[in-house]
Coordinates of C-alpha atoms in Angstrom, one line a residue:
Chain A
M19 CA 3.7 -21.6 29.9
S20 CA 1.5 -24.1 27.7
I21 CA 1.6 -25.0 24.5
Y22 CA -1.4 -22.8 23.6
K23 CA 0.2 -20.0 24.7
R24 CA 3.7 -20.2 23.4
A25 CA 2.0 -21.4 19.5
Q26 CA 0.0 -17.8 20.4
Q27 CA 3.2 -15.8 21.0
W28 CA 4.1 -18.2 17.8
T29 CA 1.5 -16.2 15.9
T30 CA 2.0 -12.5 17.2
F31 CA 5.6 -12.8 15.8
T32 CA 5.4 -14.4 13.3
R33 CA 7.1 -12.7 9.9
V34 CA 5.7 -11.5 7.3
W35 CA 7.6 -11.3 4.0
H36 CA 6.1 -8.0 1.9
L37 CA 6.8 -7.2 -0.9
F38 CA 7.3 -3.7 -3.1
D39 CA 7.4 -3.0 -6.9
A40 CA 10.3 -0.1 -7.1
K41 CA 8.9 0.6 -10.9
W42 CA 8.6 4.5 -11.1
Q43 CA 9.0 5.5 -7.3
N44 CA 11.2 7.7 -6.1
P45 CA 14.0 5.5 -3.8
F46 CA 14.1 8.8 -1.2
E47 CA 10.6 8.3 -0.6
S48 CA 10.1 4.6 -0.9
A49 CA 13.2 4.4 1.9
K50 CA 10.9 5.5 4.3
I51 CA 8.2 3.5 3.4
I52 CA 10.0 0.3 3.4
Q53 CA 12.0 1.0 6.7
K54 CA 9.0 1.1 8.4
Y55 CA 8.4 -2.8 7.6
L56 CA 11.8 -3.8 8.3
A57 CA 11.1 -1.7 11.7
G58 CA 7.8 -3.2 12.3
L59 CA 6.8 0.2 12.9
H60 CA 3.3 -0.5 11.1
K61 CA 2.7 -3.5 14.3
P62 CA 0.8 -2.3 17.5
I63 CA 3.3 -4.8 19.3
Y64 CA 6.4 -2.8 17.7
G65 CA 9.6 -1.8 20.4
P66 CA 13.5 -0.9 19.4
S67 CA 14.4 -4.6 20.7
A68 CA 11.3 -6.6 20.5
D69 CA 12.8 -7.5 16.4
T70 CA 9.5 -7.3 15.0
G71 CA 10.6 -6.5 11.7
D72 CA 8.9 -8.0 8.9
H73 CA 11.1 -9.2 5.5
V74 CA 10.8 -7.2 2.5
V75 CA 11.3 -7.8 -0.9
V76 CA 11.4 -5.0 -3.5
I77 CA 11.4 -5.9 -7.4
N78 CA 12.3 -3.6 -10.4
S79 CA 15.0 -1.6 -8.6
K80 CA 16.2 -1.3 -12.5
E81 CA 13.5 0.7 -13.0
I82 CA 13.3 3.8 -10.2
A83 CA 13.0 7.2 -10.5
L84 CA 15.3 10.3 -9.2
P85 CA 13.9 13.9 -8.9
G86 CA 14.7 15.9 -11.1
D87 CA 18.6 16.2 -11.9
E88 CA 19.8 13.7 -8.9
W89 CA 20.9 11.2 -11.8
Q90 CA 23.4 13.9 -12.5
K91 CA 24.3 15.7 -9.2
R92 CA 23.7 12.6 -6.3
V93 CA 27.3 11.9 -5.4
Y94 CA 28.3 8.4 -3.3
F95 CA 31.8 8.8 -1.7
H96 CA 34.0 6.0 -1.0
H97 CA 37.1 6.0 0.5
T98 CA 39.6 2.8 0.4
G99 CA 41.6 4.2 3.8
F100 CA 44.7 5.0 2.1
A101 CA 46.1 8.0 0.8
G102 CA 44.4 9.4 -1.9
G103 CA 42.2 6.4 -2.0
A104 CA 39.1 8.8 -1.7
S105 CA 36.9 8.4 -5.0
W106 CA 33.5 9.8 -5.6
T107 CA 30.9 7.5 -8.7
F108 CA 27.7 9.7 -9.6
A109 CA 24.1 8.3 -9.2
W110 CA 24.0 7.2 -12.8
E111 CA 28.0 5.9 -12.9
L112 CA 26.3 3.6 -9.2
H113 CA 23.6 2.5 -10.7
E114 CA 25.0 1.2 -14.0
K115 CA 27.7 -0.5 -12.1
D116 CA 24.6 -2.0 -9.4
P117 CA 20.6 -1.3 -9.9
T118 CA 20.1 -2.2 -7.0
L119 CA 22.7 -0.1 -4.6
V120 CA 21.2 3.1 -4.9
L121 CA 17.8 2.1 -3.4
K122 CA 19.5 -0.2 -0.3
K123 CA 21.5 3.1 0.6
A124 CA 18.9 5.2 0.4
I125 CA 16.9 2.8 2.4
Y126 CA 20.1 2.0 5.1
N127 CA 20.2 6.2 5.4
S128 CA 16.7 6.5 6.4
M129 CA 17.1 4.1 9.5
K130 CA 18.6 5.1 12.7
G131 CA 22.4 4.0 12.7
N132 CA 22.0 1.6 15.8
L133 CA 23.3 -2.1 16.2
Y134 CA 19.3 -3.0 15.0
R135 CA 20.5 -1.7 11.5
H136 CA 22.1 -4.5 10.2
T137 CA 20.0 -6.8 11.1
K138 CA 16.7 -4.8 10.0
M139 CA 19.3 -4.9 6.2
E140 CA 19.6 -8.6 6.4
R141 CA 15.5 -8.6 5.6
L142 CA 15.4 -6.7 2.7
H143 CA 16.1 -8.6 -0.2
I144 CA 15.9 -6.0 -3.3
Y145 CA 16.2 -7.5 -7.6
P146 CA 16.7 -5.2 -10.0
D147 CA 13.8 -6.7 -12.3
A148 CA 10.6 -8.5 -11.3
N149 CA 12.6 -12.6 -11.5
V150 CA 12.6 -13.1 -8.2
P151 CA 13.7 -16.8 -7.1
Q152 CA 11.1 -19.1 -6.3
E153 CA 11.8 -19.3 -2.7
I154 CA 11.8 -16.4 -2.1
L155 CA 8.1 -15.2 -3.8
E156 CA 6.6 -17.9 -2.4
N157 CA 6.8 -16.6 1.3
V158 CA 5.6 -13.4 -0.1
T159 CA 1.4 -12.3 1.5
N160 CA 1.3 -9.1 1.4
Q161 CA 1.9 -6.3 -1.3
I162 CA 3.0 -2.1 -0.3
R163 CA 1.9 0.1 -2.1
R164 CA 4.2 2.4 -3.6
P165 CA 3.8 6.3 -3.1
R166 CA 3.3 7.0 -6.2
L167 CA 1.3 6.2 -9.6
I168 CA 3.2 5.5 -12.5
P169 CA 3.8 7.8 -15.5
K170 CA 2.2 6.5 -18.6
R171 CA 4.1 7.9 -21.7
L172 CA 2.7 9.0 -25.0
D173 CA 3.5 6.3 -27.4
E174 CA 1.1 3.8 -24.3
Y175 CA -1.7 5.2 -25.3
S176 CA -3.8 4.5 -28.6
E177 CA -4.2 6.6 -31.5
E178 CA -8.0 6.7 -30.8
E179 CA -7.0 8.3 -27.1
V180 CA -4.4 10.1 -29.0
E181 CA -7.0 11.2 -31.1
K182 CA -9.9 12.1 -28.8
F183 CA -7.5 14.1 -26.0
P184 CA -8.5 17.8 -26.3
K185 CA -6.2 19.6 -28.3
L186 CA -5.1 23.4 -26.9
I187 CA -2.9 23.5 -30.2
D188 CA -1.7 23.0 -33.2
Y189 CA 2.0 21.9 -33.6
P190 CA 3.4 24.2 -37.2
E191 CA 4.2 22.1 -39.9
D192 CA 7.8 22.4 -39.6
Y193 CA 7.5 20.6 -35.7
V194 CA 9.6 17.6 -35.3
I195 CA 8.4 15.4 -32.4
Q196 CA 10.9 12.8 -31.5
K197 CA 9.7 9.1 -31.7
I198 CA 10.6 7.3 -28.4
K199 CA 12.0 4.2 -29.3
Chain B
M4 CA 14.6 2.7 48.9
S5 CA 17.4 1.0 49.7
N6 CA 18.6 -2.5 47.4
N7 CA 17.0 -4.9 50.0
N8 CA 13.7 -3.9 48.3
L9 CA 14.7 -5.3 44.7
F10 CA 15.4 -8.3 45.8
L11 CA 12.4 -9.3 47.8
P12 CA 9.9 -11.8 45.9
V13 CA 7.8 -9.7 42.8
G14 CA 4.5 -10.4 42.3
F15 CA 0.9 -9.3 41.2
P16 CA -1.3 -8.5 43.8
R17 CA -3.7 -11.6 44.1
A18 CA -6.3 -13.5 46.0
P19 CA -6.2 -16.9 47.3
L20 CA -8.7 -19.2 45.7
A21 CA -11.0 -15.8 44.2
N22 CA -11.0 -15.0 48.2
G23 CA -13.9 -12.6 48.3
V24 CA -15.6 -13.3 45.2
G25 CA -19.0 -14.9 46.4
R26 CA -17.0 -15.8 49.6
W27 CA -14.8 -15.1 52.3
I28 CA -12.7 -17.4 54.3
C29 CA -10.1 -16.2 56.7
Q30 CA -6.7 -17.2 55.8
L31 CA -5.7 -16.5 58.8
Q32 CA -5.5 -19.8 61.4
R33 CA -3.4 -20.0 63.9
L34 CA -2.5 -16.9 66.5
T35 CA -0.6 -17.1 69.5
F36 CA -0.1 -14.2 71.8
K37 CA 3.9 -14.5 73.6
F38 CA 4.0 -12.5 76.2
C39 CA 5.6 -12.2 80.4
K40 CA 3.7 -11.6 82.7
N41 CA 6.9 -9.4 84.4
Y42 CA 8.1 -7.6 81.6
P43 CA 7.6 -4.1 80.8
S44 CA 8.1 -4.8 77.5
S45 CA 4.9 -7.1 77.3
R46 CA 2.5 -4.2 78.9
G47 CA 0.8 -3.7 75.6
M48 CA 0.4 -7.0 75.1
R49 CA -0.6 -8.1 78.2
E50 CA -3.7 -5.3 77.8
F51 CA -4.7 -6.9 74.5
L52 CA -4.8 -10.0 76.5
E53 CA -7.0 -8.2 79.4
F54 CA -9.8 -5.7 77.3
E55 CA -9.4 -7.3 74.2
L56 CA -8.9 -10.9 73.5
L57 CA -12.2 -12.6 74.5
D58 CA -14.3 -10.1 71.9
F59 CA -11.7 -10.5 69.0
T60 CA -12.1 -14.7 69.9
K61 CA -15.6 -14.5 69.4
K62 CA -15.9 -12.1 66.4
N63 CA -13.2 -14.6 64.6
P64 CA -14.5 -17.9 65.9
G65 CA -12.5 -19.6 62.8
I66 CA -9.1 -18.3 64.2
V67 CA -7.4 -20.7 66.8
V68 CA -5.9 -18.2 69.6
Y69 CA -2.9 -19.4 71.8
V70 CA -1.7 -17.5 75.5
K71 CA 1.5 -18.5 76.1
P72 CA 3.0 -16.7 78.8
R73 CA 6.9 -17.4 79.2
R74 CA 9.0 -16.2 82.1
H75 CA 12.1 -13.0 80.8
R76 CA 11.3 -12.8 77.3
A77 CA 10.3 -10.2 74.7
P78 CA 6.4 -10.9 73.4
N79 CA 5.4 -11.6 69.8
L80 CA 2.7 -12.3 67.9
T81 CA 3.1 -15.6 65.5
A82 CA 0.0 -16.7 62.7
E83 CA -0.3 -19.3 60.7
Y84 CA -2.4 -19.0 57.2
L85 CA -4.2 -21.7 55.2
N86 CA -1.2 -21.6 52.9
G87 CA 1.4 -23.4 55.5
E88 CA 3.1 -19.3 55.2
K89 CA 3.7 -18.8 59.8
Q90 CA 4.8 -14.9 60.0
I91 CA 6.0 -13.3 63.4
V92 CA 5.4 -9.8 64.4
D93 CA 7.8 -9.1 67.4
C94 CA 5.4 -6.8 69.7
R95 CA 8.4 -5.7 71.7
N96 CA 7.2 -2.5 74.1
F97 CA 4.2 -2.2 71.9
S98 CA 1.5 -0.4 73.1
Y99 CA -2.1 -1.4 73.9
E100 CA -3.0 -0.2 70.4
E101 CA -0.5 -0.8 68.4
V102 CA -1.1 -4.2 69.3
K103 CA -3.9 -4.2 68.2
K104 CA -3.5 -3.1 64.7
W105 CA -1.1 -5.5 64.5
V106 CA -3.4 -8.1 65.6
S107 CA -5.9 -6.4 63.3
L108 CA -3.6 -6.7 60.1
L109 CA -2.6 -10.3 60.6
R110 CA -6.0 -11.0 60.7
S111 CA -7.1 -9.1 57.3
Q112 CA -4.2 -10.5 54.8
S113 CA -3.7 -13.5 53.3
G114 CA -0.4 -14.2 54.7
R115 CA 1.5 -14.5 51.3
G116 CA 4.1 -12.7 53.3
T117 CA 6.1 -8.9 51.4
V118 CA 5.9 -9.3 47.8
R119 CA 7.8 -6.4 45.3
L120 CA 4.7 -5.3 43.1
L121 CA 5.6 -5.0 39.7
K122 CA 1.9 -3.5 38.9
M123 CA -1.0 -2.5 41.4
W124 CA -3.5 -4.2 39.4
H125 CA -3.4 -7.7 37.7
T126 CA -5.9 -9.6 35.3
D127 CA -6.0 -13.2 33.8
H128 CA -7.6 -11.6 30.9
P129 CA -5.6 -8.9 30.0
S130 CA -7.5 -9.2 26.4
I131 CA -11.3 -9.6 25.5
Q132 CA -10.1 -9.3 21.8
G133 CA -7.1 -12.1 22.2
P134 CA -3.4 -10.6 21.3
W135 CA -2.8 -9.7 18.3
S136 CA -1.8 -11.2 15.2
P137 CA -0.3 -10.4 11.6
F138 CA -3.6 -12.4 10.4
V139 CA -6.5 -10.6 12.4
N140 CA -8.3 -8.2 10.8
R141 CA -6.8 -9.7 7.6
D142 CA -9.0 -9.6 4.5
P143 CA -9.4 -13.8 3.6
K144 CA -9.2 -13.0 -0.1
L145 CA -5.7 -12.1 -0.5
N146 CA -5.7 -15.2 0.9
W147 CA -6.1 -16.9 -2.7
V148 CA -4.0 -13.0 -5.1
E149 CA -0.8 -14.1 -6.4
F150 CA 2.4 -11.7 -6.0
P151 CA 3.0 -9.0 -7.4
N152 CA -0.5 -7.9 -7.6
E153 CA -0.7 -4.9 -9.5
D154 CA -4.2 -3.9 -7.8
L155 CA -2.3 -4.2 -4.8
S156 CA 0.1 -1.6 -5.5
Q157 CA -1.9 1.1 -6.6
P158 CA -1.3 4.0 -4.3
I159 CA -5.1 4.5 -2.0
Y160 CA -5.1 8.3 -2.9
I161 CA -4.2 9.3 -6.0
E162 CA -4.7 12.9 -5.8
K163 CA -5.9 14.2 -9.8
S164 CA -2.9 15.0 -12.3
A165 CA -2.7 18.8 -14.1
T166 CA -4.4 17.0 -17.3
E167 CA -7.4 15.1 -15.5
K168 CA -7.9 19.0 -14.5
L169 CA -7.7 19.8 -17.8
I170 CA -10.1 17.5 -19.3
E171 CA -12.7 18.3 -16.4
I172 CA -12.3 21.6 -16.9
F173 CA -12.6 20.9 -21.2
E174 CA -16.3 18.5 -20.2
E175 CA -17.6 21.7 -18.4
Q176 CA -17.0 24.2 -21.1
Q177 CA -18.2 22.1 -23.9
R178 CA -21.5 20.9 -21.4
I179 CA -22.2 24.5 -21.1
E180 CA -21.8 25.5 -25.0
R181 CA -25.0 22.7 -26.0
Q182 CA -27.0 24.5 -23.8
P183 CA -30.0 26.6 -25.5
K184 CA -28.6 30.2 -24.9
Q185 CA -30.9 31.6 -22.8
E186 CA -31.9 35.4 -24.4

């Protein structure tokens, strides 16, 4: 192999670092997208054993949004292996303990259970907020688009915009509007 | 298929020195007919030498032909090629037609020997546009973007929300109301 061809091989198989902002995103929906980048499915040279996967840096995993009442209903099971060692943790409990775990498990479960799964998971870097170490962030050259828009809260609109908005009804005088802190 | 085929040298079909493109050089350089004058196993070979050999040499002046009679041994065809390869075809009990076919084969092949073909075609330039890399067709603007970037994070296709649809209906209603009524 000539020097030129070897360099060409390196360029083709270069690992790209992608960034994903998980703010207000459904982790199970995002997992399907992120998993493709980790496996390299977005590349034309993809092969299951060709090791074409990329790195994905996920930020703001603390602000993920589970659909419906999944925070209360979703349960993560763990068994220590000893008698009576079973434990069930609610999604909200797990999220309080480690705000990266719900997303991490969602991505892990979205992948096929084969020997490549651990290698692919090694290339996933999840951070609970936007504070990413410089040595990680400087590698990033691409951003993955989030599947959904971030909804805007009422208190985030200016008063002028609220005034201009067409009103369907007037609240009754004794109606108490809860203030968002 | 026997296992022997698995251990054949592997390769792609190719012509030595682009043979046949512009000019054609006969790769067969030397052909030796070895035969016996008495044995019936050489009969086909003897017939070939009698009826065909002179025509063959006239048609192929580039090939050196040796005729080597040897007593009481099986006949064979020994072909030597431009690339230094030597091929021997055992012609015991071959008929005249069979010898003719083998001579024709030895004359027309490149002398590379039998290879297991990995593909039925080969090209030195598999792609005109070159191999893909992550930097192909990449927007150069992305080179000076600072990450995380809010614009690049937005979804491309945004469906209209119910609120936006409601506002549209409202504005349409306002527009119709503002128009002078026809009576």
